[in-house]
PDB file of C-alpha atoms in Angstrom:
ATOM      1  CA  MET A   1     -11.028  37.266  -0.558  1.00  0.00           C
ATOM      2  CA  PHE A   2     -12.037  35.357   2.566  1.00  0.00           C
ATOM      3  CA  GLY A   3     -13.095  31.955   3.639  1.00  0.00           C
ATOM      4  CA  ARG A   4     -11.974  29.104   5.803  1.00  0.00           C
ATOM      5  CA  VAL A   5     -10.184  25.762   5.250  1.00  0.00           C
ATOM      6  CA  VAL A   6     -12.438  22.695   5.246  1.00  0.00           C
ATOM      7  CA  GLU A   7     -11.131  20.245   7.890  1.00  0.00           C
ATOM      8  CA  PRO A   8     -10.509  16.565   6.711  1.00  0.00           C
ATOM      9  CA  GLY A   9     -13.731  14.535   6.991  1.00  0.00           C
ATOM     10  CA  GLU A  10     -15.974  17.596   7.359  1.00  0.00           C
ATOM     11  CA  PRO A  11     -18.845  17.812   4.844  1.00  0.00           C
ATOM     12  CA  ILE A  12     -18.188  20.789   2.633  1.00  0.00           C
ATOM     13  CA  HIS A  13     -21.740  22.119   2.789  1.00  0.00           C
ATOM     14  CA  SER A  14     -21.477  22.406   6.642  1.00  0.00           C
ATOM     15  CA  ALA A  15     -18.416  24.635   6.100  1.00  0.00           C
ATOM     16  CA  LEU A  16     -20.351  26.867   3.702  1.00  0.00           C
ATOM     17  CA  SER A  17     -22.935  27.727   6.275  1.00  0.00           C
ATOM     18  CA  THR A  18     -20.483  28.954   9.014  1.00  0.00           C
ATOM     19  CA  PHE A  19     -17.665  30.976   7.157  1.00  0.00           C
ATOM     20  CA  LEU A  20     -14.934  32.505   9.320  1.00  0.00           C
ATOM     21  CA  VAL A  21     -12.974  35.463   8.103  1.00  0.00           C
ATOM     22  CA  THR A  22      -9.268  34.813   7.728  1.00  0.00           C
ATOM     23  CA  SER A  23      -6.573  36.726   5.715  1.00  0.00           C
ATOM     24  CA  TYR A  24      -4.311  35.304   3.155  1.00  0.00           C
ATOM     25  CA  ASN A  25      -0.715  36.226   2.204  1.00  0.00           C
ATOM     26  CA  MET A  26       0.180  33.577  -0.250  1.00  0.00           C
ATOM     27  CA  VAL A  27       2.756  33.064  -2.961  1.00  0.00           C
ATOM     28  CA  GLN A  28       0.841  33.006  -6.315  1.00  0.00           C
ATOM     29  CA  VAL A  29       0.969  29.765  -8.118  1.00  0.00           C
ATOM     30  CA  SER A  30      -0.142  28.900 -11.598  1.00  0.00           C
ATOM     31  CA  ALA A  31      -2.293  25.952 -12.692  1.00  0.00           C
ATOM     32  CA  GLU A  32      -4.570  25.063 -15.639  1.00  0.00           C
ATOM     33  CA  GLN A  33      -8.306  25.503 -15.036  1.00  0.00           C
ATOM     34  CA  PRO A  34      -9.745  21.939 -15.305  1.00  0.00           C
ATOM     35  CA  TRP A  35     -12.378  22.933 -17.870  1.00  0.00           C
ATOM     36  CA  VAL A  36      -9.840  23.663 -20.511  1.00  0.00           C
ATOM     37  CA  ASN A  37     -10.346  21.569 -23.628  1.00  0.00           C
ATOM     38  CA  SER A  38     -13.940  20.883 -22.685  1.00  0.00           C
ATOM     39  CA  ARG A  39     -17.187  22.537 -23.621  1.00  0.00           C
ATOM     40  CA  PHE A  40     -17.318  24.296 -20.264  1.00  0.00           C
ATOM     41  CA  THR A  41     -15.913  27.852 -19.986  1.00  0.00           C
ATOM     42  CA  LEU A  42     -15.075  30.553 -17.509  1.00  0.00           C
ATOM     43  CA  ASP A  43     -18.227  32.455 -18.418  1.00  0.00           C
ATOM     44  CA  THR A  44     -20.427  29.469 -17.197  1.00  0.00           C
ATOM     45  CA  SER A  45     -18.529  28.803 -13.917  1.00  0.00           C
ATOM     46  CA  ASP A  46     -20.501  29.453 -10.803  1.00  0.00           C
ATOM     47  CA  ILE A  47     -18.318  28.394  -7.881  1.00  0.00           C
ATOM     48  CA  GLU A  48     -14.680  29.202  -6.795  1.00  0.00           C
ATOM     49  CA  ILE A  49     -12.395  26.841  -4.880  1.00  0.00           C
ATOM     50  CA  ARG A  50      -9.077  27.952  -3.615  1.00  0.00           C
ATOM     51  CA  SER A  51      -6.048  25.637  -3.183  1.00  0.00           C
ATOM     52  CA  SER A  52      -3.829  25.652  -0.066  1.00  0.00           C
ATOM     53  CA  ASP A  53      -1.204  27.507  -2.179  1.00  0.00           C
ATOM     54  CA  GLY A  54      -3.598  30.178  -3.338  1.00  0.00           C
ATOM     55  CA  PHE A  55      -4.758  29.237  -6.792  1.00  0.00           C
ATOM     56  CA  VAL A  56      -8.466  29.839  -7.466  1.00  0.00           C
ATOM     57  CA  PHE A  57     -10.314  27.277  -9.537  1.00  0.00           C
ATOM     58  CA  GLN A  58     -13.388  28.491 -11.287  1.00  0.00           C
ATOM     59  CA  LEU A  59     -15.611  25.496 -11.473  1.00  0.00           C
ATOM     60  CA  HIS A  60     -19.102  24.345 -12.331  1.00  0.00           C
ATOM     61  CA  ARG A  61     -21.406  23.301  -9.478  1.00  0.00           C
ATOM     62  CA  ILE A  62     -23.498  20.908 -11.727  1.00  0.00           C
ATOM     63  CA  LEU A  63     -20.332  18.777 -12.213  1.00  0.00           C
ATOM     64  CA  LEU A  64     -19.417  18.917  -8.542  1.00  0.00           C
ATOM     65  CA  GLU A  65     -22.864  17.852  -7.673  1.00  0.00           C
ATOM     66  CA  THR A  66     -23.118  14.996 -10.083  1.00  0.00           C
ATOM     67  CA  GLY A  67     -19.536  13.845 -10.068  1.00  0.00           C
ATOM     68  CA  THR A  68     -18.622  13.881  -6.358  1.00  0.00           C
ATOM     69  CA  GLY A  69     -20.241  12.957  -3.057  1.00  0.00           C
ATOM     70  CA  ALA A  70     -18.790  15.733  -0.916  1.00  0.00           C
ATOM     71  CA  PHE A  71     -19.258  19.042  -2.754  1.00  0.00           C
ATOM     72  CA  PRO A  72     -22.364  21.160  -2.390  1.00  0.00           C
ATOM     73  CA  GLY A  73     -25.283  20.854  -4.808  1.00  0.00           C
ATOM     74  CA  SER A  74     -26.851  23.728  -6.613  1.00  0.00           C
ATOM     75  CA  ASP A  75     -29.469  24.053  -3.892  1.00  0.00           C
ATOM     76  CA  ILE A  76     -26.926  25.158  -1.253  1.00  0.00           C
ATOM     77  CA  GLU A  77     -25.914  28.935  -1.414  1.00  0.00           C
ATOM     78  CA  THR A  78     -22.291  29.775  -1.031  1.00  0.00           C
ATOM     79  CA  GLY A  79     -22.897  33.487  -0.719  1.00  0.00           C
ATOM     80  CA  GLY A  80     -20.245  34.169  -3.274  1.00  0.00           C
ATOM     81  CA  GLU A  81     -17.511  33.043  -0.886  1.00  0.00           C
ATOM     82  CA  ILE A  82     -14.549  31.100  -2.064  1.00  0.00           C
ATOM     83  CA  ILE A  83     -14.310  27.557  -0.640  1.00  0.00           C
ATOM     84  CA  ASP A  84     -10.735  26.833   0.728  1.00  0.00           C
ATOM     85  CA  LEU A  85      -9.363  23.355   0.572  1.00  0.00           C
ATOM     86  CA  SER A  86      -6.202  21.963   2.217  1.00  0.00           C
ATOM     87  CA  GLU A  87      -4.724  20.490  -0.897  1.00  0.00           C
ATOM     88  CA  PRO A  88      -2.269  22.281  -3.230  1.00  0.00           C
ATOM     89  CA  ALA A  89      -3.071  23.383  -6.767  1.00  0.00           C
ATOM     90  CA  ASP A  90      -1.191  20.563  -8.528  1.00  0.00           C
ATOM     91  CA  VAL A  91      -3.335  17.988  -6.672  1.00  0.00           C
ATOM     92  CA  LEU A  92      -6.626  19.659  -7.039  1.00  0.00           C
ATOM     93  CA  GLY A  93      -5.905  20.505 -10.756  1.00  0.00           C
ATOM     94  CA  ILE A  94      -5.724  16.806 -11.614  1.00  0.00           C
ATOM     95  CA  LEU A  95      -8.597  15.955  -9.337  1.00  0.00           C
ATOM     96  CA  PHE A  96     -11.051  18.401 -10.756  1.00  0.00           C
ATOM     97  CA  ALA A  97     -10.121  17.641 -14.327  1.00  0.00           C
ATOM     98  CA  PHE A  98     -11.701  14.182 -13.716  1.00  0.00           C
ATOM     99  CA  LEU A  99     -15.125  15.940 -13.423  1.00  0.00           C
ATOM    100  CA  TYR A 100     -15.045  17.410 -16.914  1.00  0.00           C
ATOM    101  CA  PRO A 101     -16.055  15.637 -20.207  1.00  0.00           C
ATOM    102  CA  LYS A 102     -12.685  15.408 -21.910  1.00  0.00           C
ATOM    103  CA  LYS A 103      -9.634  13.071 -22.279  1.00  0.00           C
ATOM    104  CA  GLN A 104      -8.183  12.383 -18.854  1.00  0.00           C
ATOM    105  CA  SER A 105      -4.661  12.071 -17.709  1.00  0.00           C
ATOM    106  CA  ASP A 106      -3.528   8.455 -17.223  1.00  0.00           C
ATOM    107  CA  LEU A 107      -1.239   9.697 -14.331  1.00  0.00           C
ATOM    108  CA  LEU A 108       1.718   7.748 -15.706  1.00  0.00           C
ATOM    109  CA  GLU A 109       4.032  10.640 -15.909  1.00  0.00           C
ATOM    110  CA  HIS A 110       3.534  11.812 -12.260  1.00  0.00           C
ATOM    111  CA  SER A 111       5.609  11.029  -9.185  1.00  0.00           C
ATOM    112  CA  PHE A 112       4.452   8.761  -6.408  1.00  0.00           C
ATOM    113  CA  ALA A 113       3.997  11.740  -4.034  1.00  0.00           C
ATOM    114  CA  LEU A 114       1.612  13.351  -6.384  1.00  0.00           C
ATOM    115  CA  VAL A 115      -0.415  10.237  -7.359  1.00  0.00           C
ATOM    116  CA  ILE A 116      -0.900   9.158  -3.702  1.00  0.00           C
ATOM    117  CA  ALA A 117      -1.967  12.745  -2.846  1.00  0.00           C
ATOM    118  CA  VAL A 118      -4.503  12.825  -5.728  1.00  0.00           C
ATOM    119  CA  ALA A 119      -5.711   9.308  -4.563  1.00  0.00           C
ATOM    120  CA  GLU A 120      -6.240  10.553  -1.064  1.00  0.00           C
ATOM    121  CA  ALA A 121      -8.029  13.631  -2.273  1.00  0.00           C
ATOM    122  CA  ALA A 122     -10.245  11.609  -4.434  1.00  0.00           C
ATOM    123  CA  GLU A 123     -11.293   9.528  -1.422  1.00  0.00           C
ATOM    124  CA  LYS A 124     -11.765  12.565   0.695  1.00  0.00           C
ATOM    125  CA  TYR A 125     -13.946  14.426  -1.659  1.00  0.00           C
ATOM    126  CA  GLU A 126     -15.531  11.288  -3.208  1.00  0.00           C
ATOM    127  CA  VAL A 127     -14.460  12.027  -6.701  1.00  0.00           C
ATOM    128  CA  PHE A 128     -15.575   8.576  -7.950  1.00  0.00           C
ATOM    129  CA  SER A 129     -14.221   8.918 -11.490  1.00  0.00           C
ATOM    130  CA  ALA A 130     -10.690   9.269 -10.133  1.00  0.00           C
ATOM    131  CA  MET A 131     -10.620   6.639  -7.461  1.00  0.00           C
ATOM    132  CA  THR A 132     -10.198   3.467  -9.656  1.00  0.00           C
ATOM    133  CA  LEU A 133      -7.537   4.974 -11.917  1.00  0.00           C
ATOM    134  CA  CYS A 134      -5.530   6.211  -8.886  1.00  0.00           C
ATOM    135  CA  SER A 135      -5.744   2.690  -7.345  1.00  0.00           C
ATOM    136  CA  LEU A 136      -4.481   1.153 -10.582  1.00  0.00           C
ATOM    137  CA  ARG A 137      -1.600   3.607 -10.988  1.00  0.00           C
ATOM    138  CA  LEU A 138      -0.355   3.046  -7.422  1.00  0.00           C
ATOM    139  CA  MET A 139       0.401  -0.526  -8.429  1.00  0.00           C
ATOM    140  CA  LYS A 140       3.328   0.650 -10.618  1.00  0.00           C
ATOM    141  CA  PHE A 141       4.973   2.119  -7.560  1.00  0.00           C
ATOM    142  CA  LEU A 142       5.408  -1.424  -6.040  1.00  0.00           C
ATOM    143  CA  PRO A 143       7.633  -2.588  -4.430  1.00  0.00           C
ATOM    144  CA  LEU A 144       9.360   0.717  -3.659  1.00  0.00           C
ATOM    145  CA  HIS A 145       6.512   2.421  -1.841  1.00  0.00           C
ATOM    146  CA  ALA A 146       4.750  -0.775  -0.567  1.00  0.00           C
ATOM    147  CA  PRO A 147       4.209   0.315   3.049  1.00  0.00           C
ATOM    148  CA  ASP A 148       2.672   3.651   2.030  1.00  0.00           C
ATOM    149  CA  ILE A 149       0.487   1.915  -0.513  1.00  0.00           C
ATOM    150  CA  LEU A 150      -0.683  -0.607   2.075  1.00  0.00           C
ATOM    151  CA  VAL A 151      -1.685   2.188   4.389  1.00  0.00           C
ATOM    152  CA  HIS A 152      -3.797   3.773   1.625  1.00  0.00           C
ATOM    153  CA  ALA A 153      -5.261   0.429   0.538  1.00  0.00           C
ATOM    154  CA  VAL A 154      -6.300  -0.511   4.081  1.00  0.00           C
ATOM    155  CA  LYS A 155      -7.730   2.945   4.870  1.00  0.00           C
ATOM    156  CA  HIS A 156     -10.041   2.852   1.749  1.00  0.00           C
ATOM    157  CA  ASP A 157     -10.567  -0.897   1.500  1.00  0.00           C
ATOM    158  CA  TYR A 158      -8.719  -1.666  -1.750  1.00  0.00           C
ATOM    159  CA  SER A 159      -8.215  -5.435  -1.396  1.00  0.00           C
ATOM    160  CA  SER A 160      -6.301  -5.780  -4.635  1.00  0.00           C
ATOM    161  CA  LEU A 161      -3.772  -3.189  -3.504  1.00  0.00           C
ATOM    162  CA  ILE A 162      -3.423  -4.925  -0.061  1.00  0.00           C
ATOM    163  CA  TYR A 163      -2.708  -8.299  -1.783  1.00  0.00           C
ATOM    164  CA  ALA A 164      -0.165  -6.660  -4.145  1.00  0.00           C
ATOM    165  CA  ALA A 165       1.572  -4.584  -1.476  1.00  0.00           C
ATOM    166  CA  VAL A 166       1.961  -7.054   1.359  1.00  0.00           C
ATOM    167  CA  PRO A 167       4.218  -9.618  -0.460  1.00  0.00           C
ATOM    168  CA  CYS A 168       6.648  -6.758  -1.212  1.00  0.00           C
ATOM    169  CA  PHE A 169       7.726  -6.380   2.339  1.00  0.00           C
ATOM    170  CA  ALA A 170       6.178  -9.484   4.142  1.00  0.00           C
ATOM    171  CA  ARG A 171       9.674 -10.618   5.069  1.00  0.00           C
ATOM    172  CA  SER A 172      11.178  -7.273   5.890  1.00  0.00           C
ATOM    173  CA  PRO A 173      12.524  -6.570   9.346  1.00  0.00           C
ATOM    174  CA  PHE A 174       9.678  -5.861  11.732  1.00  0.00           C
ATOM    175  CA  ILE A 175      10.867  -2.503  12.987  1.00  0.00           C
ATOM    176  CA  ASN A 176      11.573  -1.192   9.453  1.00  0.00           C
ATOM    177  CA  VAL A 177       7.901  -1.881   8.603  1.00  0.00           C
ATOM    178  CA  VAL A 178       6.131  -0.643  11.754  1.00  0.00           C
ATOM    179  CA  GLU A 179       7.967   2.529  11.624  1.00  0.00           C
ATOM    180  CA  LYS A 180       5.981   3.337   8.460  1.00  0.00           C
ATOM    181  CA  LEU A 181       2.564   1.958   9.607  1.00  0.00           C
ATOM    182  CA  PRO A 182      -0.127   3.928  11.450  1.00  0.00           C
ATOM    183  CA  PRO A 183      -0.957   2.668  14.980  1.00  0.00           C
ATOM    184  CA  SER A 184      -4.135   0.820  13.635  1.00  0.00           C
ATOM    185  CA  LEU A 185      -2.048  -1.492  11.566  1.00  0.00           C
ATOM    186  CA  ILE A 186       0.624  -2.376  14.011  1.00  0.00           C
ATOM    187  CA  ILE A 187      -1.191  -5.068  15.931  1.00  0.00           C
ATOM    188  CA  PRO A 188      -2.436  -6.808  12.808  1.00  0.00           C
ATOM    189  CA  TRP A 189       1.070  -6.678  11.349  1.00  0.00           C
ATOM    190  CA  ALA A 190       2.612  -8.079  14.536  1.00  0.00           C
ATOM    191  CA  ARG A 191       0.128 -11.011  14.403  1.00  0.00           C
ATOM    192  CA  TYR A 192       0.903 -11.598  10.701  1.00  0.00           C
ATOM    193  CA  GLN A 193       4.569 -11.704  11.496  1.00  0.00           C
ATOM    194  CA  ASP A 194       3.958 -14.141  14.476  1.00  0.00           C
ATOM    195  CA  ALA A 195       2.276 -16.466  12.023  1.00  0.00           C
ATOM    196  CA  TRP A 196       5.450 -16.476   9.955  1.00  0.00           C
ATOM    197  CA  LYS A 197       7.711 -16.969  13.067  1.00  0.00           C
ATOM    198  CA  GLY A 198       5.550 -19.918  14.219  1.00  0.00           C
ATOM    199  CA  THR A 199       5.909 -21.518  10.721  1.00  0.00           C
ATOM    200  CA  PHE A 200       9.728 -21.458  10.977  1.00  0.00           C
ATOM    201  CA  LYS A 201       9.651 -22.576  14.664  1.00  0.00           C
ATOM    202  CA  GLU A 202       7.524 -25.512  13.641  1.00  0.00           C
ATOM    203  CA  ALA A 203       9.900 -26.431  10.811  1.00  0.00           C
ATOM    204  CA  PHE A 204      12.825 -26.444  13.263  1.00  0.00           C
ATOM    205  CA  GLU A 205      10.936 -28.560  15.717  1.00  0.00           C
ATOM    206  CA  THR A 206      10.119 -31.039  12.889  1.00  0.00           C
ATOM    207  CA  ILE A 207      13.771 -31.613  12.227  1.00  0.00           C
ATOM    208  CA  TYR A 208      14.254 -33.337  15.573  1.00  0.00           C
ATOM    209  CA  LYS A 209      11.203 -35.616  14.935  1.00  0.00           C
ATOM    210  CA  MET A 210      12.628 -36.947  11.724  1.00  0.00           C
ATOM    211  CA  GLU A 211      13.810 -40.522  11.517  1.00  0.00           C
ATOM    212  CA  ASP A 212      17.559 -40.550  11.696  1.00  0.00           C
ATOM    213  CA  PRO A 213      18.727 -44.245  11.876  1.00  0.00           C
ATOM    214  CA  THR A 214      22.387 -43.341  11.011  1.00  0.00           C
ATOM    215  CA  GLY A 215      22.663 -40.852  13.773  1.00  0.00           C
ATOM    216  CA  TYR A 216      24.609 -38.553  11.407  1.00  0.00           C
ATOM    217  CA  ARG A 217      22.210 -35.631  12.118  1.00  0.00           C
ATOM    218  CA  ASP A 218      22.762 -35.845  15.811  1.00  0.00           C
ATOM    219  CA  ASN A 219      26.535 -35.843  15.241  1.00  0.00           C
ATOM    220  CA  LEU A 220      26.172 -32.621  13.244  1.00  0.00           C
ATOM    221  CA  GLN A 221      27.160 -34.397  10.097  1.00  0.00           C
ATOM    222  CA  CYS A 222      23.928 -32.991   8.684  1.00  0.00           C
ATOM    223  CA  HIS A 223      23.532 -29.241   8.455  1.00  0.00           C
ATOM    224  CA  VAL A 224      19.688 -29.255   8.116  1.00  0.00           C
ATOM    225  CA  ALA A 225      19.275 -27.701  11.560  1.00  0.00           C
ATOM    226  CA  VAL A 226      20.544 -24.333  10.128  1.00  0.00           C
ATOM    227  CA  TYR A 227      18.375 -24.562   7.063  1.00  0.00           C
ATOM    228  CA  PRO A 228      15.179 -23.069   8.559  1.00  0.00           C
ATOM    229  CA  PRO A 229      17.014 -20.077  10.137  1.00  0.00           C
ATOM    230  CA  ASP A 230      18.750 -19.384   6.838  1.00  0.00           C
ATOM    231  CA  LEU A 231      15.350 -19.337   5.131  1.00  0.00           C
ATOM    232  CA  GLU A 232      13.802 -17.220   7.827  1.00  0.00           C
ATOM    233  CA  ALA A 233      16.535 -14.614   7.335  1.00  0.00           C
ATOM    234  CA  ILE A 234      15.593 -14.126   3.610  1.00  0.00           C
ATOM    235  CA  GLU A 235      13.918 -10.705   3.276  1.00  0.00           C
ATOM    236  CA  SER A 236      12.257 -11.282  -0.103  1.00  0.00           C
ATOM    237  CA  LEU A 237       9.132 -13.329  -0.265  1.00  0.00           C
ATOM    238  CA  GLU A 238       9.749 -14.135  -3.887  1.00  0.00           C
ATOM    239  CA  LEU A 239      13.374 -15.447  -3.043  1.00  0.00           C
ATOM    240  CA  LEU A 240      12.055 -17.463  -0.042  1.00  0.00           C
ATOM    241  CA  GLN A 241       9.417 -19.146  -2.145  1.00  0.00           C
ATOM    242  CA  ALA A 242      11.986 -19.922  -4.847  1.00  0.00           C
ATOM    243  CA  SER A 243      14.262 -21.414  -2.096  1.00  0.00           C
ATOM    244  CA  VAL A 244      11.653 -23.838  -0.664  1.00  0.00           C
ATOM    245  CA  HIS A 245      10.588 -24.948  -4.099  1.00  0.00           C
ATOM    246  CA  HIS A 246      14.205 -25.500  -5.284  1.00  0.00           C
ATOM    247  CA  PRO A 247      16.174 -26.307  -2.019  1.00  0.00           C
ATOM    248  CA  ARG A 248      19.283 -27.355  -3.749  1.00  0.00           C
ATOM    249  CA  ALA A 249      19.912 -23.777  -4.750  1.00  0.00           C
ATOM    250  CA  THR A 250      19.770 -22.669  -1.142  1.00  0.00           C
ATOM    251  CA  ALA A 251      21.250 -25.724   0.625  1.00  0.00           C
ATOM    252  CA  HIS A 252      24.008 -26.394  -1.825  1.00  0.00           C
ATOM    253  CA  ARG A 253      26.720 -25.853   0.925  1.00  0.00           C
ATOM    254  CA  PHE A 254      25.167 -28.266   3.412  1.00  0.00           C
ATOM    255  CA  ARG A 255      26.825 -31.637   4.186  1.00  0.00           C
ATOM    256  CA  CYS A 256      24.369 -34.518   4.008  1.00  0.00           C
ATOM    257  CA  CYS A 257      23.879 -36.997   6.856  1.00  0.00           C
ATOM    258  CA  GLY A 258      23.527 -39.697   4.118  1.00  0.00           C
ATOM    259  CA  ASP A 259      27.133 -39.309   3.066  1.00  0.00           C
ATOM    260  CA  THR A 260      30.013 -40.225   5.311  1.00  0.00           C
ATOM    261  CA  ASP A 261      32.502 -38.026   3.518  1.00  0.00           C
ATOM    262  CA  SER A 262      32.587 -34.840   5.692  1.00  0.00           C
ATOM    263  CA  LYS A 263      34.359 -32.894   2.939  1.00  0.00           C
ATOM    264  CA  LYS A 264      31.487 -33.432   0.388  1.00  0.00           C
ATOM    265  CA  VAL A 265      28.967 -30.735   0.057  1.00  0.00           C
ATOM    266  CA  GLY A 266      26.209 -29.960  -2.527  1.00  0.00           C
ATOM    267  CA  VAL A 267      24.732 -33.498  -2.361  1.00  0.00           C
ATOM    268  CA  ASP A 268      21.041 -34.251  -2.081  1.00  0.00           C
ATOM    269  CA  CYS A 269      19.841 -34.434   1.463  1.00  0.00           C
ATOM    270  CA  LYS A 270      16.570 -36.009   2.287  1.00  0.00           C
ATOM    271  CA  HIS A 271      16.100 -33.920   5.438  1.00  0.00           C
ATOM    272  CA  VAL A 272      16.399 -30.725   3.484  1.00  0.00           C
ATOM    273  CA  ALA A 273      14.019 -32.004   0.960  1.00  0.00           C
ATOM    274  CA  MET A 274      11.510 -32.920   3.622  1.00  0.00           C
ATOM    275  CA  ILE A 275      11.831 -29.510   5.417  1.00  0.00           C
ATOM    276  CA  SER A 276      11.377 -27.727   2.093  1.00  0.00           C
ATOM    277  CA  ALA A 277       8.281 -29.678   1.368  1.00  0.00           C
ATOM    278  CA  PHE A 278       6.986 -29.030   4.843  1.00  0.00           C
ATOM    279  CA  LEU A 279       7.533 -25.271   4.521  1.00  0.00           C
ATOM    280  CA  ARG A 280       5.958 -25.115   1.096  1.00  0.00           C
ATOM    281  CA  ILE A 281       2.768 -26.323   2.583  1.00  0.00           C
ATOM    282  CA  ARG A 282       2.922 -24.212   5.731  1.00  0.00           C
ATOM    283  CA  ILE A 283       3.690 -21.008   3.912  1.00  0.00           C
ATOM    284  CA  GLU A 284       0.643 -21.586   1.700  1.00  0.00           C
ATOM    285  CA  GLN A 285      -1.403 -21.942   4.899  1.00  0.00           C
ATOM    286  CA  ILE A 286      -0.405 -18.559   6.421  1.00  0.00           C
ATOM    287  CA  PRO A 287      -3.481 -16.410   6.239  1.00  0.00           C
ATOM    288  CA  ALA A 288      -3.436 -13.307   4.047  1.00  0.00           C
ATOM    289  CA  PHE A 289      -2.815 -10.060   5.889  1.00  0.00           C
ATOM    290  CA  ASP A 290      -6.422  -8.842   5.507  1.00  0.00           C
ATOM    291  CA  LYS A 291      -7.558 -11.791   7.660  1.00  0.00           C
ATOM    292  CA  PHE A 292      -5.575 -10.230  10.534  1.00  0.00           C
ATOM    293  CA  LEU A 293      -7.206  -6.869   9.790  1.00  0.00           C
ATOM    294  CA  GLN A 294     -10.639  -8.407  10.150  1.00  0.00           C
ATOM    295  CA  ALA A 295      -9.680 -10.094  13.471  1.00  0.00           C
ATOM    296  CA  HIS A 296      -8.391  -6.908  14.954  1.00  0.00           C
TER     297      HIS A 296
END
C-alpha cells in the first residue's frame, strides 16, 4: 500500500490530489477500530487512514466530513489510496473514536504524554468533539506539567488553561521556565517576570521612605530590609500569597525596631506589616500573563 504523510498544517484534501509513492517497512501494531460498539461496521467503511506506526483505520467519510474540519468530504475522491498521518495508532484510535455515536472515553486513565498528543491532534485535524474534553483533562496534570500545558493553551487560545497553568510556575526560576517555552513565549514571559521584579524592587524602596523616628531601622535593629528579598525567593505563588497575607508566619525571626531588646524575635513589627500590605496590593495589580501575550 502506498501514500504519503500529510504535513502539519496542510489541508488533507490537498494531499489527496498529489500522492507520492513511498514504501513502508513498519512493525505491525494493534489497535481497536473506532467504530467498535457503534452502529457502524467494517462493511460500510469507505476510507482508510494509516497511523505513523502502520495501523490502518477503516473509517466512514460521512463522519469525518461532519465531525471534523480537516478531513475530505464525500465529494473528494481518494482514488482508493490510504491516507498516511504522522500520529501513532494509540493517539488516532482515541481521536477517531470521538467521531462515532457511542460512549466516549473520559481520558482519565491515560498518561499526560498521550492526552497532550490527542489534544494536539484534535486541534490539528479540527476534531471538535474532542477539543473541550482534552482541555479539561489537561487540568488534572497541573502543576506537574504546567509549562507544557501553557504552550498548548497559548497555541490554541485556551484562556482557562492559561490562567490555571501560569500560577503553578509564576515564581519558578526564569531559566528553568524558558528552557521549556517556545521562542514565541520567551519575550512575554520575560516581561511578565520583569513586572514581578519591579514589584519587589518597589517594596524595597518603600522601606527607606517609611517614617522611623526611633532610628532603629537605620541601626539595623529592624530586619525588615531583608523581608522583600526573602519573599522574592519563594518559588510557590500560593506560599508567597499566604506569606504576605500572614506576615508573622514568614517574618517570625525578625527583630522589631519597636523593641529595644535585641534578643527578642517574633514580635509584631509595624514595618513588616506595612510592607506586607503594600505587596498584597501590588501583587494583585500585576497583569495576567495573557496581557503580555497581547502586547507582544
